[in-house]
Amino acid sequence: MAKAEVAMQRGHFDDAEKHLHKGKVVSSISGPLEATLLALLTEARLKAWQGSLGEARRVLHQGQSLALSSQQPRLYFTLAAEEVNLQLVFDDLHQANNTISRTGLSNIDTRLINSGNKIAYQHIERITEIRIGVYQDDSDRIIEKIDSFLRRIRGEQYTALRLHIRTLKAVVMWRDDQKTLASRELKKVVQEAAPEKHAYPIISAGPEVVEILNALDSAGGGASVKQFSVQKEFLSQLIRILLGGKTEIISTKIVVSRAPTDSILKEPLTDREMEILKGVDRGLSNKEISESFSISLSTVKWHLHNIYEKCGVRSRSAAVARLREFDLM
């Protein structure tokens, strides 16, 4: 099961699926309960990134029920927090809030917690609060919360979590038009993550990360030849996953592989969706688009969600690239 988790962290989804199948066979025969729950967590992530969010939620609900029946509240809340994050990554705030309400994530009952585990529960609560804040674009307050939380997770055991939270920080700064600071923050994350290929903490921050990664890829430099090669390969992998399709490296630039014209759009974009996409192409943030068209931020995100679905992509920049490739802008 450990091999499946490592493969998942590295974004090697095919390898994760193979190791997961083998691990589930072993754990179903003699493995400890925690190993079974880890398998469910890995399986849920895999299904979500393969496009089956409903199946991912079903797996997580199965794990939550198992954790409750075996009186393992820490694992229960860990799986609940994972469900919330997957819902936010795939743009479903309504269901994320429903999950928080259903599982009690926003107000964990301390009576369930022994004194040795209280820090772990506090971390789960804080992570969920930060993820919701990032999604709702509450930039001023959320940066303070992120910095405060980062000061609490400096140990080596928190490496993956720290990389994830710092990536979220870069996303918030990028939205707030602090693009230089955002690029600098994510560059440090990539430099730390690349040697061990810690991909999942970065990609699980959501599709907006790809815009910053593209900026880093264009900038390059700042490392030895060997380090630069490792980081370029890692950047390619991250962008490929976030774009949801194959990529090719041509003269160190990442480009989306060409697809048949008739499969570009599942259905035509509406006039409003085209207007929003043109705003994205001009470099406008979601907040700037909402102000430009006098619509709410949540409405902008809803339109973007529909655009992603129709274009078969997972990010703003990928949607623009898809339409530009076939002269549909």
XYZ file of N, CA and C in Angstrom, residues 29-210:
546
model
N -6.842 -9.429 3.256
C -6.610 -10.736 3.884
C -6.076 -10.588 5.301
N -5.039 -9.754 5.459
C -4.396 -9.709 6.775
C -3.939 -8.327 7.201
N -4.153 -7.310 6.389
C -3.599 -5.995 6.694
C -4.328 -5.288 7.815
N -3.668 -4.336 8.489
C -4.292 -3.545 9.539
C -5.338 -2.605 8.951
N -6.257 -2.167 9.800
C -7.351 -1.313 9.343
C -6.822 -0.011 8.753
N -5.782 0.577 9.355
C -5.264 1.842 8.868
C -4.732 1.707 7.442
N -4.147 0.550 7.124
C -3.669 0.321 5.764
C -4.839 0.266 4.786
N -5.947 -0.324 5.216
C -7.142 -0.386 4.375
C -7.677 1.014 4.111
N -7.693 1.838 5.150
C -8.190 3.198 4.996
C -7.259 4.032 4.115
N -5.953 3.804 4.219
C -5.001 4.485 3.347
C -5.247 4.089 1.899
N -5.567 2.816 1.689
C -5.870 2.350 0.341
C -7.106 3.057 -0.209
N -8.112 3.249 0.645
C -9.328 3.933 0.219
C -9.043 5.396 -0.133
N -8.186 6.032 0.661
C -7.812 7.419 0.397
C -7.108 7.539 -0.959
N -6.168 6.647 -1.210
C -5.438 6.648 -2.472
C -6.370 6.343 -3.640
N -7.277 5.375 -3.451
C -8.226 5.018 -4.507
C -9.137 6.193 -4.846
N -9.593 6.920 -3.820
C -10.472 8.069 -4.044
C -9.751 9.153 -4.848
N -8.508 9.449 -4.486
C -7.737 10.450 -5.230
C -7.570 10.025 -6.681
N -7.279 8.755 -6.876
C -7.076 8.236 -8.223
C -8.339 8.386 -9.063
N -9.479 8.014 -8.515
C -10.743 8.094 -9.258
C -11.095 9.548 -9.576
N -10.860 10.439 -8.623
C -11.171 11.845 -8.857
C -10.338 12.399 -10.007
N -9.047 12.094 -10.023
C -8.173 12.631 -11.063
C -8.329 11.896 -12.382
N -9.066 10.782 -12.356
C -9.429 10.105 -13.602
C -10.781 10.588 -14.112
N -11.376 11.555 -13.383
C -12.620 12.157 -13.834
C -13.882 11.602 -13.208
N -13.751 10.746 -12.183
C -14.931 10.135 -11.558
C -15.078 10.627 -10.122
N -15.492 11.892 -9.965
C -15.617 12.463 -8.625
C -16.689 11.744 -7.815
N -17.773 11.346 -8.469
C -18.822 10.615 -7.772
C -18.319 9.305 -7.193
N -17.524 8.579 -7.977
C -16.940 7.332 -7.491
C -15.945 7.598 -6.363
N -15.196 8.689 -6.477
C -14.250 9.051 -5.423
C -14.981 9.296 -4.103
N -16.104 10.009 -4.171
C -16.889 10.286 -2.959
C -17.447 8.989 -2.374
N -17.863 8.085 -3.248
C -18.390 6.812 -2.749
C -17.315 6.059 -1.961
N -16.100 6.050 -2.485
C -14.984 5.380 -1.805
C -14.703 6.053 -0.458
N -14.707 7.384 -0.437
C -14.438 8.112 0.808
C -15.548 7.878 1.832
N -16.798 7.808 1.387
C -17.903 7.520 2.308
C -17.747 6.117 2.910
N -17.312 5.187 2.085
C -17.055 3.830 2.571
C -15.990 3.857 3.660
N -14.937 4.617 3.410
C -13.865 4.726 4.397
C -14.310 5.421 5.666
N -15.137 6.459 5.526
C -15.641 7.173 6.701
C -16.498 6.255 7.575
N -17.334 5.462 6.939
C -18.179 4.520 7.684
C -17.328 3.492 8.416
N -16.300 3.005 7.721
C -15.400 2.021 8.335
C -14.646 2.631 9.513
N -14.201 3.873 9.356
C -13.473 4.545 10.441
C -14.372 4.762 11.657
N -15.616 5.146 11.426
C -16.547 5.351 12.543
C -16.863 4.044 13.259
N -17.131 2.997 12.480
C -17.496 1.713 13.083
C -16.352 1.106 13.877
N -15.112 1.476 13.507
C -13.939 0.958 14.219
C -13.405 1.962 15.240
N -14.156 3.065 15.435
C -13.816 4.089 16.425
C -12.434 4.688 16.176
N -12.229 5.142 14.952
C -10.980 5.824 14.586
C -11.330 7.210 14.040
N -11.674 8.130 14.926
C -12.135 9.455 14.494
C -11.098 10.253 13.699
N -9.810 10.086 14.020
C -8.793 10.847 13.274
C -8.820 10.472 11.798
N -8.918 9.190 11.510
C -8.981 8.747 10.130
C -10.291 9.175 9.475
N -11.364 9.183 10.256
C -12.658 9.636 9.735
C -12.562 11.085 9.252
N -12.009 11.955 10.092
C -11.928 13.370 9.726
C -10.898 13.613 8.615
N -9.850 12.786 8.563
C -8.884 12.887 7.471
C -9.554 12.600 6.130
N -10.374 11.558 6.099
C -11.092 11.207 4.873
C -12.141 12.259 4.522
N -12.783 12.829 5.543
C -13.767 13.887 5.303
C -13.089 15.121 4.714
N -11.917 15.484 5.254
C -11.178 16.640 4.735
C -10.736 16.403 3.300
N -10.374 15.174 2.975
C -9.991 14.838 1.600
C -11.186 14.990 0.657
N -12.361 14.591 1.120
C -13.571 14.744 0.301
C -13.829 16.217 -0.005
N -13.688 17.065 1.004
C -13.886 18.504 0.815
C -12.893 19.051 -0.198
N -11.622 18.655 -0.064
C -10.609 19.201 -0.979
C -10.870 18.782 -2.423
N -11.242 17.526 -2.641
C -11.522 17.073 -4.001
C -12.709 17.830 -4.590
N -13.710 18.103 -3.764
C -14.869 18.850 -4.245
C -14.487 20.277 -4.632
N -13.589 20.888 -3.864
C -13.144 22.240 -4.177
C -12.260 22.260 -5.422
N -11.366 21.290 -5.543
C -10.492 21.218 -6.719
C -11.324 21.118 -7.992
N -12.430 20.366 -7.909
C -13.277 20.190 -9.076
C -14.508 21.098 -9.019
N -14.360 22.227 -8.282
C -15.271 23.367 -8.399
C -16.691 23.080 -7.923
N -16.822 22.488 -6.739
C -18.160 22.211 -6.208
C -18.228 22.670 -4.750
N -18.295 23.999 -4.560
C -18.316 24.583 -3.217
C -19.551 24.149 -2.438
N -20.686 24.066 -3.134
C -21.937 23.692 -2.461
C -21.804 22.325 -1.790
N -21.311 21.342 -2.532
C -21.157 20.006 -1.963
C -20.061 19.983 -0.895
N -19.025 20.795 -1.075
C -17.967 20.861 -0.056
C -18.532 21.346 1.272
N -19.373 22.386 1.216
C -20.006 22.883 2.444
C -20.950 21.849 3.039
N -21.636 21.100 2.180
C -22.500 20.024 2.672
C -21.686 18.956 3.398
N -20.520 18.633 2.845
C -19.646 17.631 3.467
C -19.145 18.120 4.829
N -18.769 19.389 4.898
C -18.313 19.961 6.170
C -19.416 19.875 7.214
N -20.630 20.200 6.802
C -21.772 20.154 7.719
C -22.076 18.716 8.145
N -22.072 17.799 7.189
C -22.413 16.399 7.464
C -21.404 15.735 8.392
N -20.129 16.039 8.195
C -19.080 15.348 8.954
C -18.655 16.079 10.226
N -19.103 17.336 10.388
C -18.700 18.094 11.569
C -17.280 18.614 11.510
N -16.743 18.777 10.295
C -15.350 19.203 10.149
C -15.075 20.590 10.715
N -16.077 21.466 10.663
C -15.840 22.838 11.116
C -15.900 22.969 12.636
N -16.351 21.936 13.299
C -16.469 21.989 14.764
C -16.286 20.581 15.328
N -15.050 20.091 15.231
C -14.765 18.722 15.661
C -14.993 18.584 17.165
N -15.740 17.584 17.546
C -16.078 17.341 18.949
C -14.829 16.879 19.700
N -14.317 17.744 20.565
C -13.076 17.424 21.278
C -13.238 16.263 22.258
N -14.474 15.899 22.549
C -14.693 14.750 23.435
C -14.261 13.442 22.782
N -14.173 13.457 21.445
C -13.742 12.265 20.722
C -12.228 12.119 20.693
N -11.525 13.147 21.166
C -10.087 13.240 20.936
C -9.308 12.990 22.220
N -8.300 12.134 22.135
C -7.394 12.017 23.278
C -6.339 13.109 23.162
N -5.745 13.427 24.280
C -4.847 14.587 24.337
C -3.687 14.484 23.354
N -3.249 13.259 23.045
C -2.112 13.082 22.146
C -2.411 13.388 20.695
N -3.698 13.457 20.346
C -4.078 13.660 18.950
C -4.662 15.040 18.663
N -4.715 15.901 19.650
C -5.396 17.185 19.468
C -4.742 18.045 18.387
N -3.423 18.007 18.286
C -2.738 18.803 17.263
C -3.148 18.347 15.867
N -3.265 17.013 15.693
C -3.662 16.485 14.380
C -5.045 16.987 13.991
N -5.973 17.020 14.945
C -7.331 17.489 14.656
C -7.348 18.985 14.366
N -6.538 19.728 15.108
C -6.446 21.170 14.855
C -5.938 21.439 13.440
N -4.986 20.606 12.992
C -4.458 20.745 11.645
C -5.534 20.459 10.605
N -6.326 19.426 10.829
C -7.391 19.074 9.887
C -8.392 20.226 9.773
N -8.776 20.790 10.905
C -9.707 21.928 10.899
C -9.118 23.121 10.160
N -7.849 23.431 10.457
C -7.211 24.598 9.858
C -7.033 24.418 8.343
N -6.643 23.224 7.919
C -6.474 22.959 6.485
C -7.792 23.172 5.746
N -8.878 22.654 6.311
C -10.195 22.801 5.679
C -10.590 24.267 5.604
N -10.344 25.006 6.671
C -10.662 26.439 6.711
C -9.869 27.193 5.643
N -8.589 26.861 5.494
C -7.741 27.519 4.495
C -8.230 27.199 3.082
N -8.541 25.930 2.827
C -8.990 25.541 1.485
C -10.280 26.258 1.093
N -11.222 26.365 2.027
C -12.472 27.074 1.749
C -12.185 28.552 1.492
N -11.311 29.143 2.301
C -10.954 30.548 2.137
C -10.305 30.831 0.794
N -9.437 29.916 0.345
C -8.792 30.074 -0.960
C -9.833 30.012 -2.064
N -10.755 29.063 -1.966
C -11.781 28.932 -3.002
C -12.654 30.178 -3.079
N -12.986 30.744 -1.918
C -13.866 31.911 -1.882
C -13.132 33.211 -2.170
N -11.820 33.110 -2.413
C -11.017 34.265 -2.843
C -10.955 35.357 -1.776
N -10.816 34.943 -0.523
C -10.710 35.895 0.587
C -9.228 36.145 0.853
N -8.569 36.888 -0.075
C -7.112 36.915 -0.127
C -6.442 37.512 1.103
N -6.926 38.646 1.601
C -6.246 39.318 2.710
C -6.223 38.449 3.970
N -7.373 37.950 4.337
C -7.466 37.150 5.562
C -6.781 35.804 5.416
N -6.893 35.201 4.233
C -6.394 33.833 4.090
C -4.873 33.784 4.083
N -4.203 34.810 3.561
C -2.739 34.828 3.585
C -2.239 34.822 5.026
N -2.884 35.607 5.884
C -2.507 35.627 7.302
C -2.676 34.253 7.926
N -3.780 33.580 7.612
C -4.022 32.244 8.169
C -3.010 31.233 7.643
N -2.679 31.351 6.361
C -1.689 30.442 5.782
C -0.333 30.623 6.449
N 0.113 31.865 6.592
C 1.419 32.129 7.213
C 1.452 31.628 8.654
N 0.355 31.834 9.367
C 0.271 31.358 10.751
C 0.367 29.833 10.813
N -0.328 29.175 9.891
C -0.330 27.706 9.873
C 1.041 27.168 9.465
N 1.695 27.814 8.515
C 3.015 27.357 8.073
C 4.029 27.391 9.208
N 3.872 28.348 10.112
C 4.788 28.415 11.265
C 4.616 27.224 12.200
N 3.465 26.543 12.092
C 3.183 25.407 12.973
C 3.620 24.066 12.381
N 3.928 24.042 11.088
C 4.211 22.758 10.433
C 5.594 22.773 9.786
N 6.590 23.053 10.584
C 7.950 23.165 10.067
C 8.708 21.849 10.057
N 8.224 20.835 10.757
C 8.944 19.574 10.843
C 8.952 18.799 9.544
N 9.902 17.862 9.420
C 10.040 17.053 8.201
C 8.792 16.217 7.941
N 8.088 15.818 9.017
C 6.900 14.981 8.846
C 5.767 15.716 8.144
N 5.896 17.040 8.035
C 4.847 17.836 7.398
C 5.231 18.300 5.989
N 6.220 17.666 5.386
C 6.730 18.151 4.095
C 5.619 18.266 3.047
N 4.864 17.194 2.838
C 3.818 17.202 1.806
C 2.756 18.255 2.109
N 2.350 18.333 3.361
C 1.338 19.315 3.748
C 1.855 20.734 3.549
N 3.104 20.968 3.932
C 3.696 22.307 3.795
C 3.775 22.710 2.316
N 4.151 21.771 1.450
C 4.207 22.060 0.014
C 2.817 22.423 -0.519
N 1.813 21.716 -0.049
C 0.438 21.965 -0.489
C -0.038 23.357 -0.051
N 0.200 23.696 1.201
C -0.259 24.983 1.730
C 0.486 26.137 1.066
N 1.772 25.971 0.813
C 2.536 27.025 0.138
C 2.073 27.195 -1.314
N 1.653 26.101 -1.946
C 1.098 26.203 -3.294
C -0.206 26.984 -3.270
N -1.050 26.734 -2.277
C -2.286 27.500 -2.122
C -1.977 28.984 -1.928
N -0.938 29.267 -1.170
C -0.535 30.659 -0.959
C -0.152 31.310 -2.286
N 0.578 30.579 -3.119
C 0.971 31.116 -4.430
C -0.260 31.403 -5.289
N -1.256 30.524 -5.227
C -2.494 30.724 -5.988
C -3.193 32.004 -5.549
N -3.283 32.211 -4.235
C -3.945 33.415 -3.711
C -3.206 34.671 -4.157
N -1.878 34.662 -4.076
C -1.099 35.829 -4.481
C -1.226 36.088 -5.979
N -1.266 35.035 -6.770
C -1.407 35.186 -8.222
C -2.737 35.854 -8.552
N -3.811 35.397 -7.901
C -5.134 36.002 -8.121
C -5.142 37.472 -7.738
N -4.381 37.793 -6.683
C -4.354 39.160 -6.167
C -3.384 40.044 -6.958
N -2.972 39.554 -8.106
C -2.074 40.261 -9.018
C -0.689 40.496 -8.421
N -0.304 39.651 -7.459
C 1.063 39.686 -6.940
C 1.843 38.574 -7.650
N 1.948 38.697 -8.962
C 2.442 37.593 -9.778
C 3.922 37.286 -9.523
N 4.717 38.303 -9.267
C 6.141 38.064 -8.981
C 6.301 37.279 -7.689
N 5.572 37.690 -6.653
C 5.642 36.984 -5.366
C 5.097 35.574 -5.494
N 4.013 35.422 -6.254
C 3.417 34.097 -6.443
C 4.389 33.160 -7.150
N 5.039 33.666 -8.202
C 6.009 32.855 -8.947
C 7.192 32.475 -8.069
N 7.640 33.429 -7.256
C 8.767 33.161 -6.357
C 8.405 32.082 -5.336
N 7.185 32.168 -4.804
C 6.738 31.180 -3.808
C 6.637 29.795 -4.425
N 6.014 29.701 -5.605
C 5.848 28.383 -6.219
C 7.176 27.832 -6.728
N 8.081 28.713 -7.125
C 9.408 28.255 -7.550
C 10.115 27.535 -6.405
N 10.002 28.095 -5.203
C 10.607 27.443 -4.030
C 9.955 26.088 -3.757
N 8.643 26.031 -3.953
C 7.918 24.768 -3.761
C 8.415 23.723 -4.761
N 8.529 24.120 -6.024
C 8.976 23.196 -7.072
C 10.400 22.734 -6.805
N 11.260 23.645 -6.374
C 12.648 23.280 -6.078
C 12.732 22.251 -4.955
N 11.862 22.398 -3.953
C 11.856 21.442 -2.839
C 11.204 20.125 -3.229
N 10.164 20.203 -4.066
C 9.388 19.007 -4.405
C 10.020 18.165 -5.509
N 10.761 18.800 -6.418
C 11.249 18.114 -7.621
C 12.136 16.902 -7.350
N 13.115 16.974 -6.427
C 14.009 15.816 -6.243
C 13.270 14.526 -5.896
N 12.230 14.615 -5.081
C 11.455 13.430 -4.695
C 10.152 13.317 -5.473
N 9.951 14.236 -6.433
C 8.761 14.220 -7.294
C 7.456 14.270 -6.494
N 7.396 15.177 -5.529
C 6.173 15.363 -4.744
C 5.162 16.160 -5.578
N 4.479 15.494 -6.480
C 3.562 16.180 -7.400
C 2.195 16.452 -6.771
N 1.663 15.476 -6.031
C 0.282 15.594 -5.574
C 0.034 16.810 -4.675
N 0.936 17.150 -3.757
C 0.691 18.351 -2.939
C 0.516 19.619 -3.774
N 1.107 19.639 -4.971
C 1.008 20.814 -5.838
C -0.249 20.751 -6.692
N -0.474 19.644 -7.376
C -1.636 19.562 -8.270
C -2.952 19.593 -7.497
N -2.930 19.134 -6.237
C -4.168 19.111 -5.447
C -4.559 20.495 -4.941
N -3.748 21.509 -5.265
C -4.141 22.886 -4.964
C -5.095 23.433 -6.020
N -5.309 22.675 -7.106
C -6.309 23.067 -8.090
C -5.734 23.511 -9.417
N -6.601 23.613 -10.426
C -6.155 23.888 -11.792
C -5.531 25.259 -12.009
N -5.791 26.226 -11.118
C -5.202 27.559 -11.293
C -3.679 27.537 -11.202
N -3.138 26.494 -10.601
C -1.682 26.384 -10.440
C -0.975 26.370 -11.795
N -1.660 25.845 -12.820
C -0.993 25.684 -14.113
C -0.558 27.024 -14.702
